[in-house]
Coordinates of C-alpha atoms and ligand atoms in Angstrom, one line a residue:
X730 CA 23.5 -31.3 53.0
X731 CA 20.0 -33.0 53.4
X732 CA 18.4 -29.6 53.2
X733 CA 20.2 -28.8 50.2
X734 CA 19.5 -31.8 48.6
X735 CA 15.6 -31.1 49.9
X736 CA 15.8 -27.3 48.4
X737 CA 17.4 -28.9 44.9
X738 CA 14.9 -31.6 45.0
X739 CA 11.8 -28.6 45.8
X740 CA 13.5 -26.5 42.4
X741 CA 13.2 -29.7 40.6
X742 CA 9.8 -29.9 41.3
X743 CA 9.2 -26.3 40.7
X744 CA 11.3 -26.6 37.1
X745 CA 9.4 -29.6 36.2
X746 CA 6.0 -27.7 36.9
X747 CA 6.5 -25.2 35.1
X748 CA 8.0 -27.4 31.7
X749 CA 4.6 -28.9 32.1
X750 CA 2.7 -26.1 32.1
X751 CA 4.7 -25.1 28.8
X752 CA 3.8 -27.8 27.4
X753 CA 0.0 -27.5 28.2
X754 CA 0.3 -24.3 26.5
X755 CA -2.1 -23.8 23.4
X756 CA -0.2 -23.6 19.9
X757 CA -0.8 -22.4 16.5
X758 CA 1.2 -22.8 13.5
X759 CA 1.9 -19.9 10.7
X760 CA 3.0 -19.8 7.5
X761 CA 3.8 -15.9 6.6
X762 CA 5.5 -13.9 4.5
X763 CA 4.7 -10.5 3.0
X764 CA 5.8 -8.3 0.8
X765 CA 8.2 -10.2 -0.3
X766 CA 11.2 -8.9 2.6
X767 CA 8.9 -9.7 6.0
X768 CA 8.3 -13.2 8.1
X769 CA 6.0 -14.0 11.3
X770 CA 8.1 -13.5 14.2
X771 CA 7.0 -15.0 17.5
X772 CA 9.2 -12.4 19.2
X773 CA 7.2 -9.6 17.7
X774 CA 6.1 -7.4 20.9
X775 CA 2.6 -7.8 19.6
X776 CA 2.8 -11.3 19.0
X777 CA 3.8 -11.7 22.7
X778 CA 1.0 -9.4 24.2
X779 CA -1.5 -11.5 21.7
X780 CA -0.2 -14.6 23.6
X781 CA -0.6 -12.9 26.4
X782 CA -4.1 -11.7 26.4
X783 CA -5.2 -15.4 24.1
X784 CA -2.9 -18.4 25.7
X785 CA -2.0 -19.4 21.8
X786 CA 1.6 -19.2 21.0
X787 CA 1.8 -18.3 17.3
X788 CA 4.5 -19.9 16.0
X789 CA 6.0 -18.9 12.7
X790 CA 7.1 -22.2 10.2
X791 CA 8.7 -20.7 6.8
X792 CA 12.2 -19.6 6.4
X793 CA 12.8 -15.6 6.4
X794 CA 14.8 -13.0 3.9
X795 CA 13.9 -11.4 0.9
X796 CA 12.8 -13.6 -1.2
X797 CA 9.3 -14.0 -3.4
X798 CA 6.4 -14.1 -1.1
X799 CA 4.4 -15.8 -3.4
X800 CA 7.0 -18.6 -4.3
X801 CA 7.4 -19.7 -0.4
X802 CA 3.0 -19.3 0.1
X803 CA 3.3 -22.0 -3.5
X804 CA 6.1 -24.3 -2.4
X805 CA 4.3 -24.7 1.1
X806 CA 1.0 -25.6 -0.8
X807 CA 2.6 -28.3 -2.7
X808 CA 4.2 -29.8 0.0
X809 CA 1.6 -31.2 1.8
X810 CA 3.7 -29.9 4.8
X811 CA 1.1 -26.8 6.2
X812 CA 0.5 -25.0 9.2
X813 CA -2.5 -24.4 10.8
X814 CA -2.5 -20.6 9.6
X815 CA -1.4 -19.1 6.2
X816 CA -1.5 -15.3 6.1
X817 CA 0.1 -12.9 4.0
X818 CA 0.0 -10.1 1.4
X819 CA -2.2 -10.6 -2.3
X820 CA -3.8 -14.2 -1.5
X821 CA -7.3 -13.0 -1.3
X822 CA -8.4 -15.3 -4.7
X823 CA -5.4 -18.1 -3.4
X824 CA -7.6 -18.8 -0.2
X825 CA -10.7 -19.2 -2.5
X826 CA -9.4 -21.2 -5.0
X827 CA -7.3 -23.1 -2.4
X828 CA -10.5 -23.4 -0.3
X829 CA -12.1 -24.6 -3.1
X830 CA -10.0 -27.1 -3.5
X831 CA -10.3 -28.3 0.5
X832 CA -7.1 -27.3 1.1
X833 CA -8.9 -23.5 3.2
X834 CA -11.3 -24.4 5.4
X835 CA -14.9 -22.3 4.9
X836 CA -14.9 -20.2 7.7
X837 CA -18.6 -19.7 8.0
X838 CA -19.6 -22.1 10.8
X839 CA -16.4 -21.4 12.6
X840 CA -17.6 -18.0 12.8
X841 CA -20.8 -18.1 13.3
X842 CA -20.5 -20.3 16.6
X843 CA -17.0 -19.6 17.9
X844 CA -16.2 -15.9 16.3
X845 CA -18.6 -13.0 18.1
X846 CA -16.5 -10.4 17.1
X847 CA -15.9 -11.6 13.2
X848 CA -19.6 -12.3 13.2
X849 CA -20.9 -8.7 14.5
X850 CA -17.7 -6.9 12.0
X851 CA -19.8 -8.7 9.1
X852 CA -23.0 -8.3 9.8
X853 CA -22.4 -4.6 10.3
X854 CA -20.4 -4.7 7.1
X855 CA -22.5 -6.5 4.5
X856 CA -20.9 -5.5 1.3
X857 CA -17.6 -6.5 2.9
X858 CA -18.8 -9.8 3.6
X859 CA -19.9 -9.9 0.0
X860 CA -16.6 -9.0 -1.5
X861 CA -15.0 -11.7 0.6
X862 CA -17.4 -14.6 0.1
X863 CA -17.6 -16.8 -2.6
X864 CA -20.4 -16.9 -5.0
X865 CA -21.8 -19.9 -3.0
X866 CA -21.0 -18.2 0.4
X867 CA -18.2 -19.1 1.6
X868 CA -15.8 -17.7 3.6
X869 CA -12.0 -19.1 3.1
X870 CA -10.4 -16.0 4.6
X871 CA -10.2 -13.1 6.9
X872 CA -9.2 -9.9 5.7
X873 CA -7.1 -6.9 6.2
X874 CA -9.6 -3.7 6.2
X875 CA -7.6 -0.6 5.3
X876 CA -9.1 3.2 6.3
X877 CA -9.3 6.1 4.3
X878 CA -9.6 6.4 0.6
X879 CA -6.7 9.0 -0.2
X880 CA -3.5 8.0 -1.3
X881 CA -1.3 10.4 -3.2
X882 CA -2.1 14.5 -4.1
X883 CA -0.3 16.9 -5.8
X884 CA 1.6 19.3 -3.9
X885 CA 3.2 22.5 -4.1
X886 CA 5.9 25.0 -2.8
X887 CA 3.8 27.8 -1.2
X888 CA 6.7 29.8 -0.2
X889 CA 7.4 29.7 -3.8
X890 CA 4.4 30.9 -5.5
X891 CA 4.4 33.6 -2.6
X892 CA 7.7 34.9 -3.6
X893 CA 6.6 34.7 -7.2
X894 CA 3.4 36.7 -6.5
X895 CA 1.7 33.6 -8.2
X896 CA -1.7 32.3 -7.4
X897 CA -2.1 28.3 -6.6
X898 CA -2.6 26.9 -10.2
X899 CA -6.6 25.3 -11.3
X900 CA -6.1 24.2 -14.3
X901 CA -3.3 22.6 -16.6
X902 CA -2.5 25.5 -18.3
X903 CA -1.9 27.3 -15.1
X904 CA 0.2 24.6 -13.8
X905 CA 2.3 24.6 -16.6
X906 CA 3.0 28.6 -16.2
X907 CA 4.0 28.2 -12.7
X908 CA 6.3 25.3 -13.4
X909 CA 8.3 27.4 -16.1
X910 CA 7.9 30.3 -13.3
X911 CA 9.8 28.1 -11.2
X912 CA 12.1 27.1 -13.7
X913 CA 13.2 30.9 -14.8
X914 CA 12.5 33.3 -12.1
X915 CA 15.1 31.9 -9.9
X916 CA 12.7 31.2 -6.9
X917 CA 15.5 30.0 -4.3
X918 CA 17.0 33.5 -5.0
X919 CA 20.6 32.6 -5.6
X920 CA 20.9 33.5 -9.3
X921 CA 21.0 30.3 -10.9
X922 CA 18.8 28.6 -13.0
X923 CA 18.8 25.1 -10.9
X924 CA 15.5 24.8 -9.6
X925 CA 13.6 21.8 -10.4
X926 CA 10.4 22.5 -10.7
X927 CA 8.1 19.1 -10.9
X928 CA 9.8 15.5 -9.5
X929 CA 9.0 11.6 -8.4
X930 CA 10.0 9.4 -6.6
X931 CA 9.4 7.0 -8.8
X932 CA 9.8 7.5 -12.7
X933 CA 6.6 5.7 -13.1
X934 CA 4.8 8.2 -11.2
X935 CA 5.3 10.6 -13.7
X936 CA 3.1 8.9 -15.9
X937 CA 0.0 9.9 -13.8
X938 CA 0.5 13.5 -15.1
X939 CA -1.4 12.1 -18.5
X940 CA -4.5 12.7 -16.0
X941 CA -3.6 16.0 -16.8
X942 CA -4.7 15.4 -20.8
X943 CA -7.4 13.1 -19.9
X944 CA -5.6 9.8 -20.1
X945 CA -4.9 7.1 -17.7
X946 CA -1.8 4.9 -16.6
X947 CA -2.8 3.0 -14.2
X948 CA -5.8 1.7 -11.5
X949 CA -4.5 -0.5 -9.1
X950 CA -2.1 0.2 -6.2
X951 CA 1.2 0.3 -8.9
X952 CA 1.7 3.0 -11.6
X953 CA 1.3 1.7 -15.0
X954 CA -1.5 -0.5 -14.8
X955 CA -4.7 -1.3 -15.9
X956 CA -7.9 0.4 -14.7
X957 CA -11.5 -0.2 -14.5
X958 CA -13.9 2.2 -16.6
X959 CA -17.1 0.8 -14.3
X960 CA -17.8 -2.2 -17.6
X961 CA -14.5 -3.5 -18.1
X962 CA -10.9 -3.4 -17.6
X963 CA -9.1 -1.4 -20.3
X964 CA -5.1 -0.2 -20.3
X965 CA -5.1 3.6 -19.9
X966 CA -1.6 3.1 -22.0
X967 CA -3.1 2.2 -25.6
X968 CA -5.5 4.9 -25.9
X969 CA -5.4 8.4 -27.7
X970 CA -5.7 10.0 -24.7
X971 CA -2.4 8.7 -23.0
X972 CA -0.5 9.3 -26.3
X973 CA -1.2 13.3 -26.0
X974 CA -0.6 13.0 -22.9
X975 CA 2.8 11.1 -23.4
X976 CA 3.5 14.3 -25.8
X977 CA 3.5 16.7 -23.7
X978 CA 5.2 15.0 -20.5
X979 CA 7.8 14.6 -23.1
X980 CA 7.6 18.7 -24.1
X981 CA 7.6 19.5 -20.3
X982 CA 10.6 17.5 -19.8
X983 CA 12.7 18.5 -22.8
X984 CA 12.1 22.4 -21.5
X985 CA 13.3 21.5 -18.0
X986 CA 9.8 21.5 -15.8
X987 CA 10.7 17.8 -14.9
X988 CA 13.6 16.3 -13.0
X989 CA 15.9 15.7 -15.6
X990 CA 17.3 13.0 -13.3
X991 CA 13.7 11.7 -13.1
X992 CA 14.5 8.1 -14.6
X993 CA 17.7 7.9 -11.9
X994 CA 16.6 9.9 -8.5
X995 CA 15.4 7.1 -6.2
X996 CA 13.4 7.0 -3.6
X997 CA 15.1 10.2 -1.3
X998 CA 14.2 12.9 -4.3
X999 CA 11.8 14.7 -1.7
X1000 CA 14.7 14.9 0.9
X1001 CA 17.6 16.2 -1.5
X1002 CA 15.3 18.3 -3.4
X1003 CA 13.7 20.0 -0.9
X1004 CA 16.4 20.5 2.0
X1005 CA 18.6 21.7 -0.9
X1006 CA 16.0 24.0 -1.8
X1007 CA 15.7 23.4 -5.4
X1008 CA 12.6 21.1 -5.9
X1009 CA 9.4 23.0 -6.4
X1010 CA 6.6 20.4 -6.3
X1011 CA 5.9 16.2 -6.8
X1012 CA 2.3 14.1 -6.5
X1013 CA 3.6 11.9 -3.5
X1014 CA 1.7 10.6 -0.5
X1015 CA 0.5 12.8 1.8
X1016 CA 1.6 12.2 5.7
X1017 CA 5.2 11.8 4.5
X1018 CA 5.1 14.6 2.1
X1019 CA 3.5 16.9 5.0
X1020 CA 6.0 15.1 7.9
X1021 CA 8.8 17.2 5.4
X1022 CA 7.5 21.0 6.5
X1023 CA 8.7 20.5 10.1
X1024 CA 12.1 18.6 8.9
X1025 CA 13.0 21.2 6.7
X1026 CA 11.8 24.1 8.3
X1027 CA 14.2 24.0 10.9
X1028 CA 17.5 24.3 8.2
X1029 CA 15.1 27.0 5.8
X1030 CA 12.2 29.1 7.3
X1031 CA 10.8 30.0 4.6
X1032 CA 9.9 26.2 3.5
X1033 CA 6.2 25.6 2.9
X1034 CA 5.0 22.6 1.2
X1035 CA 1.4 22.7 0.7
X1036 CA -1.1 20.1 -1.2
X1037 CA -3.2 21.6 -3.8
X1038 CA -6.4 20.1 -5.9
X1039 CA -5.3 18.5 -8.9
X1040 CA -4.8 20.9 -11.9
X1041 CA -8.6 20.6 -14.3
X1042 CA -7.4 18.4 -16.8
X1043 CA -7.9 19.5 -20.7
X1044 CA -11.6 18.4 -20.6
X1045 CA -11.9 20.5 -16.8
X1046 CA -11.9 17.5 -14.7
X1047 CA -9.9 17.0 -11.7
X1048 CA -8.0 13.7 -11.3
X1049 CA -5.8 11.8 -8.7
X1050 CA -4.8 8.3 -10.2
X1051 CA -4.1 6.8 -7.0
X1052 CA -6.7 5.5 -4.4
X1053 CA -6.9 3.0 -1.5
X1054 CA -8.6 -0.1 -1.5
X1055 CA -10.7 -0.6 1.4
X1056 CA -10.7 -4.3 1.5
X1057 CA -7.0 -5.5 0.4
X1058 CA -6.5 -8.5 -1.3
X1059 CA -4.2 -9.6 2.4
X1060 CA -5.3 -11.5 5.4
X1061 CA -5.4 -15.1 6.5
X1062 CA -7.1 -18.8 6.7
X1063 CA -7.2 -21.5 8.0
X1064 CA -6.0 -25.1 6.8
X1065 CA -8.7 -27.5 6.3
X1066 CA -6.3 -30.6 8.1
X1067 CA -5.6 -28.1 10.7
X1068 CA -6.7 -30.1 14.6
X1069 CA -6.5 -26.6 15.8
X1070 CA -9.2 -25.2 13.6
X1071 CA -11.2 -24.2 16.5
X1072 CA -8.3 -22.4 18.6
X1073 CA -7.0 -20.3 15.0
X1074 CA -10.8 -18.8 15.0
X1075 CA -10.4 -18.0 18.4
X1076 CA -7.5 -16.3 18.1
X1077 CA -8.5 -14.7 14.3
X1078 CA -11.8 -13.2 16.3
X1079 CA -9.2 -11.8 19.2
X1080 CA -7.4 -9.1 16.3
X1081 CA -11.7 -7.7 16.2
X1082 CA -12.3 -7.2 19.3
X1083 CA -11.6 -4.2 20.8
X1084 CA -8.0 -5.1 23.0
X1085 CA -7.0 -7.0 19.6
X1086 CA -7.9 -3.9 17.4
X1087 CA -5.9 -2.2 19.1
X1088 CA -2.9 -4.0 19.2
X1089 CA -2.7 -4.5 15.8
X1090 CA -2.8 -1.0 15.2
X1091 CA -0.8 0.7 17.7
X1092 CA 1.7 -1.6 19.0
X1093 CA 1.7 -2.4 23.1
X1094 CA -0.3 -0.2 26.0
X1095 CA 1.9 1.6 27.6
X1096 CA 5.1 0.2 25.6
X1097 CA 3.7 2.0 22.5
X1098 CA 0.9 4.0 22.9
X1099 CA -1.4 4.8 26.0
X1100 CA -5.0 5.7 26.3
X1101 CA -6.2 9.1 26.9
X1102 CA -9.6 10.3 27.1
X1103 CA -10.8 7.0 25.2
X1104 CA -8.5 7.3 22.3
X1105 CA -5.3 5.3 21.9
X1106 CA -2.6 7.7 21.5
X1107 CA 1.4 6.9 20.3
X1108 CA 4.0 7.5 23.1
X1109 CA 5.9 10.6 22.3
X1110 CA 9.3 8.5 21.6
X1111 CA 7.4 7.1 18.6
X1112 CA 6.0 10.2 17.3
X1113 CA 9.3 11.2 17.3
X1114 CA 11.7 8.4 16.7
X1115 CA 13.7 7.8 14.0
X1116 CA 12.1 6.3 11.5
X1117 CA 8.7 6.7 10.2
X1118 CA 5.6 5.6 12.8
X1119 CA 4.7 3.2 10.0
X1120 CA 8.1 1.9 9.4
X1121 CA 8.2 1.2 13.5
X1122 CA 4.8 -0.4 13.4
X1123 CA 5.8 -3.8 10.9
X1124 CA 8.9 -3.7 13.0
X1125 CA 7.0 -4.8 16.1
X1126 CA 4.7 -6.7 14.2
X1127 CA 1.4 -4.5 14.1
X1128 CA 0.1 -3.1 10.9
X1129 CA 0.5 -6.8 9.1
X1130 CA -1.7 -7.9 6.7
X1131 CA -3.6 -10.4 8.9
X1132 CA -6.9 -9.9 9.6
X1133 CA -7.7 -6.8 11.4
X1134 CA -9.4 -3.4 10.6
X1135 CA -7.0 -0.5 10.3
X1136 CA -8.2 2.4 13.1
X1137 CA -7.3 5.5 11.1
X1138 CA -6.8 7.3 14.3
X1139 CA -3.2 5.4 13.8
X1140 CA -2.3 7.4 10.8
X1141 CA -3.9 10.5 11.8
X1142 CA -1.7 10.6 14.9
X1143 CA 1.7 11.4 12.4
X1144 CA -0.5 12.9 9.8
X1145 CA 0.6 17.1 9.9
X1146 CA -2.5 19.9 9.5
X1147 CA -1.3 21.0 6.1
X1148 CA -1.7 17.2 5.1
X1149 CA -4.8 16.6 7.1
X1150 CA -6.1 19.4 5.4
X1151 CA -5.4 18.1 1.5
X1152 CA -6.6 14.5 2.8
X1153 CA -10.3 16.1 3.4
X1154 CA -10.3 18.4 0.3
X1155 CA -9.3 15.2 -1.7
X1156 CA -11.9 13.1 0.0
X1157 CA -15.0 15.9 0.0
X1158 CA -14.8 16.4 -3.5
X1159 CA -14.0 12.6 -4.3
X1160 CA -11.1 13.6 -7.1
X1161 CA -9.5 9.9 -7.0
X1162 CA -10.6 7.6 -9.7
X1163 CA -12.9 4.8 -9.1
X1164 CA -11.5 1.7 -8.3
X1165 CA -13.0 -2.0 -8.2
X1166 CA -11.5 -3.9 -5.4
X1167 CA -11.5 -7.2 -8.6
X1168 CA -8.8 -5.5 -10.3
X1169 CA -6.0 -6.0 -7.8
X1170 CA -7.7 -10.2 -7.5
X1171 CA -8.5 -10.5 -10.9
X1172 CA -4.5 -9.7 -11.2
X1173 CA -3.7 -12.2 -8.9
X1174 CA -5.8 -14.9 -10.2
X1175 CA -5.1 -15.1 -13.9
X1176 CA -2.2 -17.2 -14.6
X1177 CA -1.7 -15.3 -18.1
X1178 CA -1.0 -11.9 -16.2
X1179 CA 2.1 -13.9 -14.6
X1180 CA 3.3 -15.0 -18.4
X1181 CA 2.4 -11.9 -20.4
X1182 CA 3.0 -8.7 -17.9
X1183 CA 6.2 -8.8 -17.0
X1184 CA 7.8 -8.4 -21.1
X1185 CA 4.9 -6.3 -21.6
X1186 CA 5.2 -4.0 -18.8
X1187 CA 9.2 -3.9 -19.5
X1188 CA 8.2 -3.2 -23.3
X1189 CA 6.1 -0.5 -22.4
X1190 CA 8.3 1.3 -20.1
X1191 CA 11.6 1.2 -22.2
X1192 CA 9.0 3.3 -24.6
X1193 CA 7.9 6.0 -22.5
X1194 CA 11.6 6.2 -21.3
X1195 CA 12.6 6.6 -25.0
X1196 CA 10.0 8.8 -25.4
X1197 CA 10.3 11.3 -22.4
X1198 CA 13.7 11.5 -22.5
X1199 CA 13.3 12.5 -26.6
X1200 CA 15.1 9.8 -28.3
X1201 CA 12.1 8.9 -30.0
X1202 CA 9.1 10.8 -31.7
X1203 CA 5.5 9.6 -29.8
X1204 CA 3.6 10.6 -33.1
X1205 CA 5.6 9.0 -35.6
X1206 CA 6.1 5.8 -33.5
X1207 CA 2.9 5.3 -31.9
X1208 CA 1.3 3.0 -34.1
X1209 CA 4.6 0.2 -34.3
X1210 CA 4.4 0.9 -30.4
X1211 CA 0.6 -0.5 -30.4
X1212 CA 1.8 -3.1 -32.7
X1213 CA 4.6 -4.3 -30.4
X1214 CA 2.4 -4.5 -27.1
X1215 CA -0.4 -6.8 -29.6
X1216 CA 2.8 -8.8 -30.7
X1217 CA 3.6 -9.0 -26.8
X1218 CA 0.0 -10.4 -26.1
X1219 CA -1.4 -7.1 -24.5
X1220 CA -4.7 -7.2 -26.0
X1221 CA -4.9 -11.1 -25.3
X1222 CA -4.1 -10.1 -21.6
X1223 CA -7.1 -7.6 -21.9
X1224 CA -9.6 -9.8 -23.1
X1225 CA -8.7 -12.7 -20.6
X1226 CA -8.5 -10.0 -17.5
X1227 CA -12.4 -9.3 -18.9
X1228 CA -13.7 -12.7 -19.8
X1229 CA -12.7 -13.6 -15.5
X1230 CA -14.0 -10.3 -14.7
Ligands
CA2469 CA1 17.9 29.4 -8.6

């Protein structure tokens, strides 16, 4: 009985050791929530292994669901109830002007003495320092580096034009025949006329084909937009240019080269169109687009998706309306009341080095990925799994916008030949438009984009709708159109996104 009572009394001891220990542990607080669906888990498999390797226990403090990320980051600032950390998605100019404010701590002594691997990243990457400072200096917030500049490309069935005895099409009037080639020389080979010969994902998408006639739609991340001419911000959607381009979307759709279902299809167009053999071509991203060949292939041999160079547009130029931003408007900073200011730079500076980079790219050695010959390559089950590598990343809580710089090795690794290939051609001859990393925080920044954007953008939408699908004549009710977006404050939202520019 007495040695039992010694054993209990021995656990006891044990127990109590180890609650202390616990309790000596190192913690951080975090308020995140991106993309309006995701929250910080502490359970994240990388969170754990960045305990691990850092003693700091992250520990998330907002509520979770799909809700407004921006609305949760603005009700935590007014509360006067913060964490240590805030990180998230589109906050670049909220740190500054929060930091401004006090509320951010300036980051530049922190970094300097307690940061070695923040500091090297930004002296070898001045202009990224630059584009993240204030103009005094100051640094209120790490950033989330993104790799590679290609986003979208056109692509084409190759098995198609094959069967057609029809060349890859260079310019817009080429593209066009091959479309209505698609559209009446039965391609799929079963004597209907049900092929579909251009479609998107997203409706909005389809207004990146007034590249095709010179114009412009957008220049930030979303399609209809505004874009940056090098001077000033303009809106692609009031100009001549867009208006013949508008036209002749609207011709291509009334003769069937477009999905008719266009406005309707949703987000698994690629998937239904292409296993069921009838779509012939879309502008979409390219390592899902590519991931398709394989898929497909196994139900329909013949199926080759391939990307091509954007058509020469009217005036002979080649355009893709869609490009990465190197420096995204996401990361984190730290609270200026924070006691633990010292301990959240520590950990910050952990996502740069090299263990860090890696974990926040590829998930867990061993678990997720494992090093061969130097490189950190994805375990088989994830390559393969079944849902998309990037998908499986933000489930395990790497590829979040914190702080880190994206390894593009990590796209690469699901990134097929055929789309590998159409990345590099797009990149050599540098056919996406130039973007200006103030757009997307410019956006973010003025209050007046909050007020005016949303009736404008649903104005403007409900037209090209109207006007694609027919119901109304672009020529004839262009000018009321141009009246309507001044009535809804467009050009006051132009000359306010320039005088902040
Ligand atoms: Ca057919």
């Amino acid at each position: 009985m007495k040695e039992i009572k010694g054993i209990t009394f021995l656990l006891l001891i044990l127990f109590l050791g180890c609650t202390k220990k616990e309790k000596d542990e190192k913690e951080l607080t975090i308020h995140m929530h991106f993309r309006n669906k995701f929250t910080y888990d502490e359970n994240w498999p990388v969170a754990k292994e960045a305990k691990r390797f850092t003693g700091i226990n992250l520990k998330g403090m907002n509520k979770s669901g799909e809700t407004k990320s921006r609305d949760l980051f603005e009700v935590m600032m007014s509360s006067n109830k913060y964490p240590d950390i805030v990180a998230g998605d589109n906050l670049a100019n909220s740190f500054i002007k929060y930091g401004e404010q006090g509320i951010f701590t300036p980051l530049n002594s922190l970094i300097e003495e307690s940061a070695p691997n923040i500091k090297k990243f930004l002296e070898e990457n001045p202009e990224i320092k630059k584009a993240i400072s204030n103009e005094k200096g100051d640094i209120y917030y790490i950033p989330y580096i993104t790799s590679g500049e290609t986003a979208a490309g056109y692509w084409i069935r190759k098995d198609w034009l094959d069967k057609l005895s029809l060349k890859i099409p260079e310019t817009v009037e080429e593209y066009y025949k091959v479309l209505k080639a698609f559209k009446t020389q039965d391609p799929n080979g079963n004597g209907k006329q049900d092929e579909i010969p251009l479609f998107f994902r997203k409706w909005q998408d389809l207004l990146s084909l007034v590249t095709l006639w010179n114009g412009r739609s957008s220049g930030t991340r979303g399609s209809l937009s505004f874009y940056y001419d090098g001077k000033k911000f303009r809106a692609g959607w009031m100009e001549p240019e867009f208006k013949e381009g508008i036209k002749n979307i609207a011709k291509w759709y009334k003769e069937g080269l477009i999905d008719p279902e266009v406005f309707t299809r949703g987000e698994k167009a690629r998937e239904i169109l292409f296993s069921e053999n009838r779509g012939g071509g879309t502008r979409d991203w390219f390592a899902s687009t590519g991931a398709l060949n394989s898929i497909i292939q196994e139900k329909n041999n013949d199926f080759l998706i391939i990307p091509i160079a954007p058509p020469k547009n009217i005036v002979g130029k080649r355009v893709e309306e869609t490009r990465r931003i190197k420096i995204r408007p996401d990361g984190w900073g730290i609270i200026s009341y924070s006691k633990n200011k010292l301990l959240a730079i520590k950990y910050f500076d952990f996502f740069f080095s090299e263990e860090g980079r890696r974990l926040a790219n590829f998930g867990v050695e061993n678990i997720h990925y494992e090093m061969r010959d130097g490189i950190p390559k994805f375990k088989e089950t994830i390559l393969n799994g079944d849902k998309p590598v990037n998908t499986f990343m933000w489930d395990i809580g790497a590829q979040i916008p914190i702080g880190f710089e994206q390894d593009y090795e990590y796209e690469k690794q699901w990134t097929s030949d055929i789309a590998l290939k159409g990345i590099e051609e797009y990149q050599q001859n540098r056919y996406f438009v130039d973007l200006d990393p103030k757009i997307e925080k410019n956006l973010e920044y003025v209050e007046a984009y909050d007020e005016i954007w949303p009736t404008l953008n649903y104005y403007i939408s409900e037209m090209m709708i109207r006007w694609v699908l027919g119901e109304g004549d672009v020529e004839e009710e262009w000018e009321i159109y141009l009246k309507n977006i001044d009535n809804l404050r467009g050009n006051e939202l132009i000359n306010i996104l320039n005088s902040e520019n």
